[in-house]
mmCIF file of C-alpha atoms in Angstrom:
data_model
loop_
_atom_site.group_PDB
_atom_site.id
_atom_site.type_symbol
_atom_site.label_atom_id
_atom_site.label_comp_id
_atom_site.label_asym_id
_atom_site.label_seq_id
_atom_site.Cartn_x
_atom_site.Cartn_y
_atom_site.Cartn_z
ATOM 1 C CA UNK A 1 83.408 -65.577 15.966
ATOM 2 C CA UNK A 2 80.761 -66.304 13.318
ATOM 3 C CA UNK A 3 79.090 -63.098 12.230
ATOM 4 C CA UNK A 4 76.471 -64.749 10.002
ATOM 5 C CA UNK A 5 75.252 -68.361 9.739
ATOM 6 C CA UNK A 6 75.247 -68.718 5.927
ATOM 7 C CA UNK A 7 78.641 -69.989 4.836
ATOM 8 C CA UNK A 8 78.233 -68.623 1.320
ATOM 9 C CA UNK A 9 77.789 -65.064 2.590
ATOM 10 C CA UNK A 10 80.900 -63.048 3.414
ATOM 11 C CA UNK A 11 80.760 -59.763 5.356
ATOM 12 C CA UNK A 12 81.861 -56.868 3.157
ATOM 13 C CA UNK A 13 82.781 -53.393 4.387
ATOM 14 C CA UNK A 14 82.322 -50.882 1.574
ATOM 15 C CA UNK A 15 83.944 -47.463 1.367
ATOM 16 C CA UNK A 16 80.709 -45.911 2.585
ATOM 17 C CA UNK A 17 80.509 -48.261 5.561
ATOM 18 C CA UNK A 18 84.202 -47.751 6.378
ATOM 19 C CA UNK A 19 83.714 -43.995 6.503
ATOM 20 C CA UNK A 20 80.653 -44.398 8.696
ATOM 21 C CA UNK A 21 82.509 -46.828 10.976
ATOM 22 C CA UNK A 22 85.412 -44.394 11.396
ATOM 23 C CA UNK A 23 83.054 -41.521 12.182
ATOM 24 C CA UNK A 24 81.004 -43.692 14.538
ATOM 25 C CA UNK A 25 84.100 -44.669 16.527
ATOM 26 C CA UNK A 26 85.860 -41.299 16.135
ATOM 27 C CA UNK A 27 89.090 -40.777 14.200
ATOM 28 C CA UNK A 28 91.419 -40.504 17.209
ATOM 29 C CA UNK A 29 89.844 -43.421 19.038
ATOM 30 C CA UNK A 30 89.943 -45.505 15.855
ATOM 31 C CA UNK A 31 93.666 -44.756 15.418
ATOM 32 C CA UNK A 32 94.406 -45.423 19.088
ATOM 33 C CA UNK A 33 92.599 -48.770 19.105
ATOM 34 C CA UNK A 34 94.052 -49.776 15.737
ATOM 35 C CA UNK A 35 97.538 -48.909 17.032
ATOM 36 C CA UNK A 36 97.027 -51.345 19.900
ATOM 37 C CA UNK A 37 96.242 -54.138 17.412
ATOM 38 C CA UNK A 38 99.317 -53.213 15.333
ATOM 39 C CA UNK A 39 101.577 -53.302 18.377
ATOM 40 C CA UNK A 40 100.050 -56.545 19.626
ATOM 41 C CA UNK A 41 100.897 -58.238 16.342
ATOM 42 C CA UNK A 42 104.433 -56.808 16.289
ATOM 43 C CA UNK A 43 104.915 -58.288 19.759
ATOM 44 C CA UNK A 44 103.971 -61.747 18.440
ATOM 45 C CA UNK A 45 106.024 -61.256 15.279
ATOM 46 C CA UNK A 46 107.623 -64.683 15.387
ATOM 47 C CA UNK A 47 104.246 -66.406 14.949
ATOM 48 C CA UNK A 48 103.650 -64.929 11.504
ATOM 49 C CA UNK A 49 104.436 -66.202 8.041
ATOM 50 C CA UNK A 50 106.562 -63.451 6.529
ATOM 51 C CA UNK A 51 107.427 -62.738 2.936
ATOM 52 C CA UNK A 52 108.174 -59.578 0.946
ATOM 53 C CA UNK A 53 105.119 -58.417 -0.919
ATOM 54 C CA UNK A 54 104.535 -59.863 -4.372
ATOM 55 C CA UNK A 55 104.938 -56.904 -6.713
ATOM 56 C CA UNK A 56 104.213 -56.333 -10.393
ATOM 57 C CA UNK A 57 106.060 -53.203 -11.506
ATOM 58 C CA UNK A 58 105.415 -51.102 -14.582
ATOM 59 C CA UNK A 59 106.532 -47.711 -15.839
ATOM 60 C CA UNK A 60 103.328 -46.245 -14.422
ATOM 61 C CA UNK A 61 103.419 -47.794 -10.955
ATOM 62 C CA UNK A 62 103.121 -51.038 -9.045
ATOM 63 C CA UNK A 63 100.418 -53.563 -8.109
ATOM 64 C CA UNK A 64 101.116 -55.685 -5.050
ATOM 65 C CA UNK A 65 99.757 -58.523 -2.953
ATOM 66 C CA UNK A 66 100.639 -58.540 0.758
ATOM 67 C CA UNK A 67 99.881 -61.871 2.486
ATOM 68 C CA UNK A 68 100.515 -63.207 5.986
ATOM 69 C CA UNK A 69 99.132 -65.672 8.527
ATOM 70 C CA UNK A 70 99.510 -66.272 12.257
ATOM 71 C CA UNK A 71 98.619 -69.949 11.837
ATOM 72 C CA UNK A 72 94.944 -69.482 12.719
ATOM 73 C CA UNK A 73 93.920 -66.586 10.501
ATOM 74 C CA UNK A 74 95.135 -65.585 7.052
ATOM 75 C CA UNK A 75 94.998 -62.111 5.569
ATOM 76 C CA UNK A 76 96.052 -60.405 2.378
ATOM 77 C CA UNK A 77 95.805 -56.980 0.797
ATOM 78 C CA UNK A 78 95.691 -56.014 -2.860
ATOM 79 C CA UNK A 79 97.212 -52.543 -3.260
ATOM 80 C CA UNK A 80 98.524 -50.350 -6.044
ATOM 81 C CA UNK A 81 100.828 -47.356 -6.126
ATOM 82 C CA UNK A 82 100.510 -45.106 -9.182
ATOM 83 C CA UNK A 83 101.847 -41.574 -8.531
ATOM 84 C CA UNK A 84 100.649 -40.310 -11.925
ATOM 85 C CA UNK A 85 97.030 -40.986 -10.905
ATOM 86 C CA UNK A 86 96.867 -37.694 -9.052
ATOM 87 C CA UNK A 87 97.273 -35.794 -12.320
ATOM 88 C CA UNK A 88 94.271 -37.698 -13.686
ATOM 89 C CA UNK A 89 92.061 -37.036 -10.677
ATOM 90 C CA UNK A 90 92.510 -40.521 -9.225
ATOM 91 C CA UNK A 91 93.916 -41.892 -5.978
ATOM 92 C CA UNK A 92 97.614 -42.748 -5.920
ATOM 93 C CA UNK A 93 96.871 -45.771 -3.725
ATOM 94 C CA UNK A 94 93.794 -48.006 -3.743
ATOM 95 C CA UNK A 95 93.345 -51.284 -1.916
ATOM 96 C CA UNK A 96 91.064 -54.023 -0.666
ATOM 97 C CA UNK A 97 91.694 -56.902 1.723
ATOM 98 C CA UNK A 98 90.458 -60.295 2.848
ATOM 99 C CA UNK A 99 90.632 -62.122 6.179
ATOM 100 C CA UNK A 100 90.152 -65.903 6.148
ATOM 101 C CA UNK A 101 90.039 -68.880 8.484
ATOM 102 C CA UNK A 102 93.154 -71.056 8.116
ATOM 103 C CA UNK A 103 91.291 -74.170 9.267
ATOM 104 C CA UNK A 104 88.704 -74.093 6.453
ATOM 105 C CA UNK A 105 90.114 -71.612 3.960
ATOM 106 C CA UNK A 106 86.799 -69.754 4.036
ATOM 107 C CA UNK A 107 86.927 -65.928 3.891
ATOM 108 C CA UNK A 108 85.543 -64.261 7.009
ATOM 109 C CA UNK A 109 85.755 -60.630 5.888
ATOM 110 C CA UNK A 110 86.292 -58.590 2.757
ATOM 111 C CA UNK A 111 86.817 -54.855 3.045
ATOM 112 C CA UNK A 112 87.893 -51.743 1.239
ATOM 113 C CA UNK A 113 91.415 -50.832 2.310
ATOM 114 C CA UNK A 114 92.106 -47.521 0.601
ATOM 115 C CA UNK A 115 90.910 -45.626 3.662
ATOM 116 C CA UNK A 116 91.987 -48.421 6.000
ATOM 117 C CA UNK A 117 95.541 -48.446 4.599
ATOM 118 C CA UNK A 118 95.869 -44.711 5.275
ATOM 119 C CA UNK A 119 94.733 -45.333 8.850
ATOM 120 C CA UNK A 120 97.006 -48.336 9.435
ATOM 121 C CA UNK A 121 100.034 -46.578 7.920
ATOM 122 C CA UNK A 122 99.537 -43.635 10.259
ATOM 123 C CA UNK A 123 98.905 -45.924 13.224
ATOM 124 C CA UNK A 124 102.112 -47.870 12.518
ATOM 125 C CA UNK A 125 104.128 -44.651 12.205
ATOM 126 C CA UNK A 126 102.830 -43.463 15.575
ATOM 127 C CA UNK A 127 103.482 -46.835 17.230
ATOM 128 C CA UNK A 128 107.089 -46.722 16.023
ATOM 129 C CA UNK A 129 107.492 -43.113 17.157
ATOM 130 C CA UNK A 130 106.151 -44.009 20.596
ATOM 131 C CA UNK A 131 109.280 -46.160 21.020
ATOM 132 C CA UNK A 132 111.757 -44.021 19.047
ATOM 133 C CA UNK A 133 110.877 -40.326 19.169
ATOM 134 C CA UNK A 134 112.079 -37.863 21.825
ATOM 135 C CA UNK A 135 109.847 -38.157 24.859
ATOM 136 C CA UNK A 136 109.057 -34.438 24.961
ATOM 137 C CA UNK A 137 108.240 -34.134 21.261
ATOM 138 C CA UNK A 138 105.468 -31.632 20.593
ATOM 139 C CA UNK A 139 106.151 -30.461 17.020
ATOM 140 C CA UNK A 140 106.143 -32.470 13.783
ATOM 141 C CA UNK A 141 107.087 -31.399 10.269
ATOM 142 C CA UNK A 142 105.137 -33.113 7.494
ATOM 143 C CA UNK A 143 106.850 -32.935 4.104
ATOM 144 C CA UNK A 144 104.301 -33.944 1.496
ATOM 145 C CA UNK A 145 100.731 -32.908 2.245
ATOM 146 C CA UNK A 146 98.779 -35.336 0.089
ATOM 147 C CA UNK A 147 96.267 -38.026 1.022
ATOM 148 C CA UNK A 148 98.279 -39.491 3.931
ATOM 149 C CA UNK A 149 99.256 -36.272 5.706
ATOM 150 C CA UNK A 150 96.148 -35.698 7.842
ATOM 151 C CA UNK A 151 96.113 -39.318 9.006
ATOM 152 C CA UNK A 152 99.731 -39.004 10.142
ATOM 153 C CA UNK A 153 98.941 -35.814 12.050
ATOM 154 C CA UNK A 154 95.910 -37.334 13.775
ATOM 155 C CA UNK A 155 97.774 -40.517 14.752
ATOM 156 C CA UNK A 156 100.705 -38.594 16.235
ATOM 157 C CA UNK A 157 98.286 -36.393 18.147
ATOM 158 C CA UNK A 158 96.392 -39.409 19.489
ATOM 159 C CA UNK A 159 99.452 -41.438 20.548
ATOM 160 C CA UNK A 160 102.180 -38.857 21.223
ATOM 161 C CA UNK A 161 100.281 -35.665 21.962
ATOM 162 C CA UNK A 162 101.676 -33.745 18.984
ATOM 163 C CA UNK A 163 99.975 -30.357 18.759
ATOM 164 C CA UNK A 164 102.264 -28.283 16.496
ATOM 165 C CA UNK A 165 102.501 -29.008 12.774
ATOM 166 C CA UNK A 166 104.814 -27.473 10.200
ATOM 167 C CA UNK A 167 103.628 -28.308 6.683
ATOM 168 C CA UNK A 168 105.308 -28.150 3.297
ATOM 169 C CA UNK A 169 104.435 -29.462 -0.155
ATOM 170 C CA UNK A 170 105.730 -28.461 -3.568
ATOM 171 C CA UNK A 171 102.055 -27.891 -4.409
ATOM 172 C CA UNK A 172 100.729 -25.105 -2.144
ATOM 173 C CA UNK A 173 97.174 -26.298 -2.825
ATOM 174 C CA UNK A 174 97.971 -29.560 -1.026
ATOM 175 C CA UNK A 175 99.132 -27.649 2.035
ATOM 176 C CA UNK A 176 95.994 -25.498 1.981
ATOM 177 C CA UNK A 177 93.884 -28.654 1.772
ATOM 178 C CA UNK A 178 95.713 -30.205 4.705
ATOM 179 C CA UNK A 179 95.358 -27.068 6.828
ATOM 180 C CA UNK A 180 91.654 -26.857 6.025
ATOM 181 C CA UNK A 181 91.022 -30.478 6.975
ATOM 182 C CA UNK A 182 92.941 -30.158 10.259
ATOM 183 C CA UNK A 183 91.713 -26.679 11.209
ATOM 184 C CA UNK A 184 89.253 -27.924 13.840
ATOM 185 C CA UNK A 185 91.373 -30.789 15.204
ATOM 186 C CA UNK A 186 93.281 -28.924 17.918
ATOM 187 C CA UNK A 187 96.550 -28.229 16.100
ATOM 188 C CA UNK A 188 98.731 -25.161 15.831
ATOM 189 C CA UNK A 189 99.631 -25.228 12.137
ATOM 190 C CA UNK A 190 102.255 -23.341 10.157
ATOM 191 C CA UNK A 191 102.367 -23.432 6.355
ATOM 192 C CA UNK A 192 106.018 -23.308 5.289
ATOM 193 C CA UNK A 193 107.669 -22.183 2.092
ATOM 194 C CA UNK A 194 110.360 -24.871 1.948
ATOM 195 C CA UNK A 195 111.473 -28.122 3.490
ATOM 196 C CA UNK A 196 114.227 -26.247 5.325
ATOM 197 C CA UNK A 197 111.666 -23.942 6.932
ATOM 198 C CA UNK A 198 109.333 -26.829 7.807
ATOM 199 C CA UNK A 199 111.930 -28.806 9.778
ATOM 200 C CA UNK A 200 112.991 -25.826 11.915
ATOM 201 C CA UNK A 201 112.144 -26.633 15.530
ATOM 202 C CA UNK A 202 110.508 -29.980 14.733
ATOM 203 C CA UNK A 203 111.450 -32.961 16.897
ATOM 204 C CA UNK A 204 109.738 -35.350 14.457
ATOM 205 C CA UNK A 205 110.086 -35.132 10.672
ATOM 206 C CA UNK A 206 107.629 -37.092 8.549
ATOM 207 C CA UNK A 207 108.338 -37.447 4.833
ATOM 208 C CA UNK A 208 105.374 -38.722 2.866
ATOM 209 C CA UNK A 209 105.753 -37.762 -0.787
ATOM 210 C CA UNK A 210 104.426 -39.697 -3.762
ATOM 211 C CA UNK A 211 106.798 -39.303 -6.737
ATOM 212 C CA UNK A 212 108.181 -42.634 -7.921
ATOM 213 C CA UNK A 213 111.851 -41.712 -8.189
ATOM 214 C CA UNK A 214 115.092 -41.358 -6.292
ATOM 215 C CA UNK A 215 114.451 -38.017 -4.621
ATOM 216 C CA UNK A 216 116.226 -35.957 -1.999
ATOM 217 C CA UNK A 217 113.417 -34.488 0.078
ATOM 218 C CA UNK A 218 115.706 -34.154 3.098
ATOM 219 C CA UNK A 219 119.392 -33.264 2.812
ATOM 220 C CA UNK A 220 121.923 -33.953 5.520
ATOM 221 C CA UNK A 221 122.237 -30.355 6.644
ATOM 222 C CA UNK A 222 118.501 -30.191 7.444
ATOM 223 C CA UNK A 223 118.656 -32.900 10.105
ATOM 224 C CA UNK A 224 119.996 -31.929 13.515
ATOM 225 C CA UNK A 225 120.785 -34.127 16.481
ATOM 226 C CA UNK A 226 117.991 -35.682 18.488
ATOM 227 C CA UNK A 227 115.234 -35.824 15.881
ATOM 228 C CA UNK A 228 113.101 -38.768 14.870
ATOM 229 C CA UNK A 229 112.540 -39.232 11.131
ATOM 230 C CA UNK A 230 109.387 -41.014 10.029
ATOM 231 C CA UNK A 231 110.213 -41.893 6.393
ATOM 232 C CA UNK A 232 106.974 -43.077 4.815
ATOM 233 C CA UNK A 233 107.122 -42.135 1.129
ATOM 234 C CA UNK A 234 110.000 -44.365 0.002
ATOM 235 C CA UNK A 235 108.223 -47.680 -0.445
ATOM 236 C CA UNK A 236 109.331 -49.363 -3.671
ATOM 237 C CA UNK A 237 112.530 -49.965 -5.636
ATOM 238 C CA UNK A 238 113.851 -46.739 -7.123
ATOM 239 C CA UNK A 239 111.821 -44.492 -4.784
ATOM 240 C CA UNK A 240 113.529 -42.754 -1.879
ATOM 241 C CA UNK A 241 113.256 -39.429 -0.030
ATOM 242 C CA UNK A 242 116.382 -39.047 2.130
ATOM 243 C CA UNK A 243 119.970 -38.211 1.279
ATOM 244 C CA UNK A 244 122.240 -41.178 1.905
ATOM 245 C CA UNK A 245 124.334 -39.243 4.441
ATOM 246 C CA UNK A 246 121.288 -38.944 6.731
ATOM 247 C CA UNK A 247 121.041 -42.719 6.823
ATOM 248 C CA UNK A 248 124.693 -43.040 7.788
ATOM 249 C CA UNK A 249 124.143 -40.728 10.788
ATOM 250 C CA UNK A 250 120.957 -42.458 11.967
ATOM 251 C CA UNK A 251 119.986 -45.536 13.912
ATOM 252 C CA UNK A 252 117.649 -47.232 11.456
ATOM 253 C CA UNK A 253 114.578 -49.241 12.437
ATOM 254 C CA UNK A 254 112.610 -51.339 9.955
ATOM 255 C CA UNK A 255 109.653 -53.687 9.728
ATOM 256 C CA UNK A 256 110.972 -56.649 7.709
ATOM 257 C CA UNK A 257 114.564 -56.278 6.462
ATOM 258 C CA UNK A 258 114.290 -58.466 3.315
ATOM 259 C CA UNK A 259 111.515 -56.177 2.066
ATOM 260 C CA UNK A 260 112.904 -52.871 3.329
ATOM 261 C CA UNK A 261 116.331 -53.441 1.766
ATOM 262 C CA UNK A 262 114.585 -53.658 -1.614
ATOM 263 C CA UNK A 263 111.981 -50.919 -1.174
ATOM 264 C CA UNK A 264 113.000 -48.580 1.640
ATOM 265 C CA UNK A 265 115.494 -45.797 2.145
ATOM 266 C CA UNK A 266 118.132 -48.416 2.947
ATOM 267 C CA UNK A 267 118.120 -49.600 -0.673
ATOM 268 C CA UNK A 268 120.781 -46.857 -0.940
ATOM 269 C CA UNK A 269 123.074 -48.681 1.516
ATOM 270 C CA UNK A 270 125.131 -51.860 1.506
ATOM 271 C CA UNK A 271 123.064 -55.054 1.890
ATOM 272 C CA UNK A 272 124.673 -55.734 5.261
ATOM 273 C CA UNK A 273 124.250 -52.240 6.716
ATOM 274 C CA UNK A 274 123.025 -52.731 10.315
ATOM 275 C CA UNK A 275 119.346 -52.098 11.020
ATOM 276 C CA UNK A 276 117.110 -52.953 13.973
ATOM 277 C CA UNK A 277 113.787 -54.728 13.528
ATOM 278 C CA UNK A 278 110.986 -52.760 15.165
ATOM 279 C CA UNK A 279 109.452 -55.808 16.836
ATOM 280 C CA UNK A 280 112.627 -56.397 18.832
ATOM 281 C CA UNK A 281 112.336 -52.921 20.347
ATOM 282 C CA UNK A 282 108.717 -53.536 21.326
ATOM 283 C CA UNK A 283 109.587 -56.832 22.997
ATOM 284 C CA UNK A 284 112.591 -55.410 24.862
ATOM 285 C CA UNK A 285 115.179 -57.382 22.911
ATOM 286 C CA UNK A 286 116.690 -54.219 21.420
ATOM 287 C CA UNK A 287 117.006 -50.585 22.440
ATOM 288 C CA UNK A 288 115.102 -47.835 20.670
ATOM 289 C CA UNK A 289 116.011 -44.291 21.689
ATOM 290 C CA UNK A 290 119.132 -44.228 23.855
ATOM 291 C CA UNK A 291 119.760 -40.522 24.388
ATOM 292 C CA UNK A 292 118.703 -36.998 23.521
ATOM 293 C CA UNK A 293 121.184 -36.554 20.630
ATOM 294 C CA UNK A 294 120.469 -39.804 18.801
ATOM 295 C CA UNK A 295 118.865 -39.578 15.354
ATOM 296 C CA UNK A 296 116.305 -42.348 14.952
ATOM 297 C CA UNK A 297 114.880 -43.272 11.563
ATOM 298 C CA UNK A 298 111.844 -45.461 10.972
ATOM 299 C CA UNK A 299 112.261 -46.651 7.392
ATOM 300 C CA UNK A 300 108.606 -47.484 6.855
ATOM 301 C CA UNK A 301 107.545 -49.366 3.732
ATOM 302 C CA UNK A 302 104.411 -51.043 5.091
ATOM 303 C CA UNK A 303 104.260 -54.756 5.886
ATOM 304 C CA UNK A 304 101.541 -57.389 5.658
ATOM 305 C CA UNK A 305 101.201 -57.865 9.424
ATOM 306 C CA UNK A 306 100.006 -54.263 9.704
ATOM 307 C CA UNK A 307 97.222 -54.970 7.213
ATOM 308 C CA UNK A 308 96.451 -58.162 9.128
ATOM 309 C CA UNK A 309 96.108 -56.078 12.297
ATOM 310 C CA UNK A 310 93.798 -53.633 10.525
ATOM 311 C CA UNK A 311 91.646 -56.455 9.154
ATOM 312 C CA UNK A 312 91.385 -58.008 12.626
ATOM 313 C CA UNK A 313 90.410 -54.677 14.129
ATOM 314 C CA UNK A 314 87.701 -53.961 11.555
ATOM 315 C CA UNK A 315 86.294 -57.475 11.873
ATOM 316 C CA UNK A 316 85.994 -57.044 15.637
ATOM 317 C CA UNK A 317 84.448 -53.576 15.358
ATOM 318 C CA UNK A 318 81.801 -54.299 12.706
ATOM 319 C CA UNK A 319 80.479 -57.450 14.405
ATOM 320 C CA UNK A 320 76.947 -56.782 15.572
ATOM 321 C CA UNK A 321 76.694 -53.449 13.747
ATOM 322 C CA UNK A 322 75.122 -52.292 10.522
ATOM 323 C CA UNK A 323 78.439 -51.176 9.064
ATOM 324 C CA UNK A 324 78.731 -54.038 6.578
ATOM 325 C CA UNK A 325 76.726 -55.921 4.003
ATOM 326 C CA UNK A 326 76.976 -59.510 2.843
ATOM 327 C CA UNK A 327 78.245 -60.805 -0.487
ATOM 328 C CA UNK A 328 77.223 -64.145 -1.978
ATOM 329 C CA UNK A 329 80.835 -65.106 -2.662
ATOM 330 C CA UNK A 330 81.171 -68.828 -1.946
ATOM 331 C CA UNK A 331 79.515 -71.754 -3.643
ATOM 332 C CA UNK A 332 77.892 -73.754 -0.838
ATOM 333 C CA UNK A 333 75.924 -76.721 -2.269
ATOM 334 C CA UNK A 334 73.897 -78.942 0.062
ATOM 335 C CA UNK A 335 76.201 -81.782 -0.971
ATOM 336 C CA UNK A 336 79.823 -80.523 -1.041
ATOM 337 C CA UNK A 337 80.778 -82.930 -3.834
ATOM 338 C CA UNK A 338 77.880 -81.900 -6.086
ATOM 339 C CA UNK A 339 79.005 -78.515 -7.356
ATOM 340 C CA UNK A 340 77.850 -79.269 -10.917
ATOM 341 C CA UNK A 341 74.441 -80.314 -9.660
ATOM 342 C CA UNK A 342 74.153 -76.998 -7.878
ATOM 343 C CA UNK A 343 74.476 -75.276 -11.260
ATOM 344 C CA UNK A 344 71.837 -77.530 -12.814
ATOM 345 C CA UNK A 345 69.393 -76.940 -9.963
ATOM 346 C CA UNK A 346 69.778 -73.189 -10.429
ATOM 347 C CA UNK A 347 68.192 -73.552 -13.899
ATOM 348 C CA UNK A 348 64.996 -75.125 -12.576
ATOM 349 C CA UNK A 349 62.046 -72.853 -11.853
ATOM 350 C CA UNK A 350 61.266 -72.217 -8.214
ATOM 351 C CA UNK A 351 58.520 -74.468 -6.728
ATOM 352 C CA UNK A 352 54.998 -73.015 -6.979
ATOM 353 C CA UNK A 353 53.202 -72.552 -3.692
ATOM 354 C CA UNK A 354 49.755 -74.025 -4.567
ATOM 355 C CA UNK A 355 48.308 -72.789 -1.292
ATOM 356 C CA UNK A 356 48.807 -69.262 -2.492
#
C-alpha cells in the first residue's frame, strides 16, 4: 500500500496525531483491534527474525533498539527506560518507531511510540491473559499505578471483561490519578493501602512498577492457587518484582526466552528452568491454563514483534486519514547515481517565470 507518491516523503504520526487517532477510534476499540494484530503475529512467530533487544545500560537507565522482520516488512523501535525521570517531571519511557519495506529498504512509516508502546504493552498483556487467566476472572489487582496502569485496565476490560479493580501504589497520588482517569470507564475501583490488601479476591494480579532494582513487590504468601500473574515491570537485568518462590510454584509463559532469561523475572532462576513460549499456546502446540488451581505467570518484558504489530496497525489505520504528516526524509534525486549533483542543484536559484 503506497500512502503517498513521493518517495522522499515518509508518513509521520506525531504525538498529537496519535492521541487524535486513539480518540477517533476509541480506546477500547483501538486496544481490541491492536490485540488482534499482536495475536496474528504471535501465530506466525516462526516467520520473524528474532533477536534480544540491543541495549545500552547506564546507572541512570537503559536505551534500547528493538528490531524484527517478517521477510517482507521490517520494523524497529527506539525506547528508553529511566525510572529516575519521574522525579524530574519526565516520562520513564519514551519511544519512536519505523516501519520499512524489505524489498527497497525505504521507510514507509515513522511514528511516536511512547503512547503506542503503552497501548501495545497492555494489548499484549490482555492477549496473554485471554489464554492463561481463569475463565471467570472479573477482578484485577494493579500494583503500581503509574503511566501504564490505566492502559492495562482498559485492555483487560476490552478483552476479558474485567470490571473490578483493586489499586495500590507506594505513592498514594499515583493511585488517586489512576482512579480519576478511570472513573468514567465502567469500573468498580477500590484504592488499597497495601499490596496484600490489593490482591485479596483478585483472580488476576498485574505488577507494573518502575524502580530499576531487584524488588519484591509480591511475596509468596500473597499468591493463592488459581490466579494469573501479569508481571510487566521486570524488564531489564537487575529489575524484578516477584519473590523467587512464586516463580517456582507457577507455570511460566514468556515471549522470547533468550531475552526473558536476561531481563525478566526468570533471571532469578536457573538458565534451564522450564518455560513455555506464548506463541506455542496460541497455535495449540502447548497448553495454557489446565485447571482452576494452576498459577499462571506471564513474564512480560516486551518483544520486537509486538512493536511490529503496533506499527502495522497504525499504518493501516492512518491510511487515507488526516492523522499524519509527511517528512522529507529520503534523498530522491532524478538520477539515483547523482546524489552530489542533487546537492549542487539545490544551490541554484529557482527558475524565474517570465510570464508572471
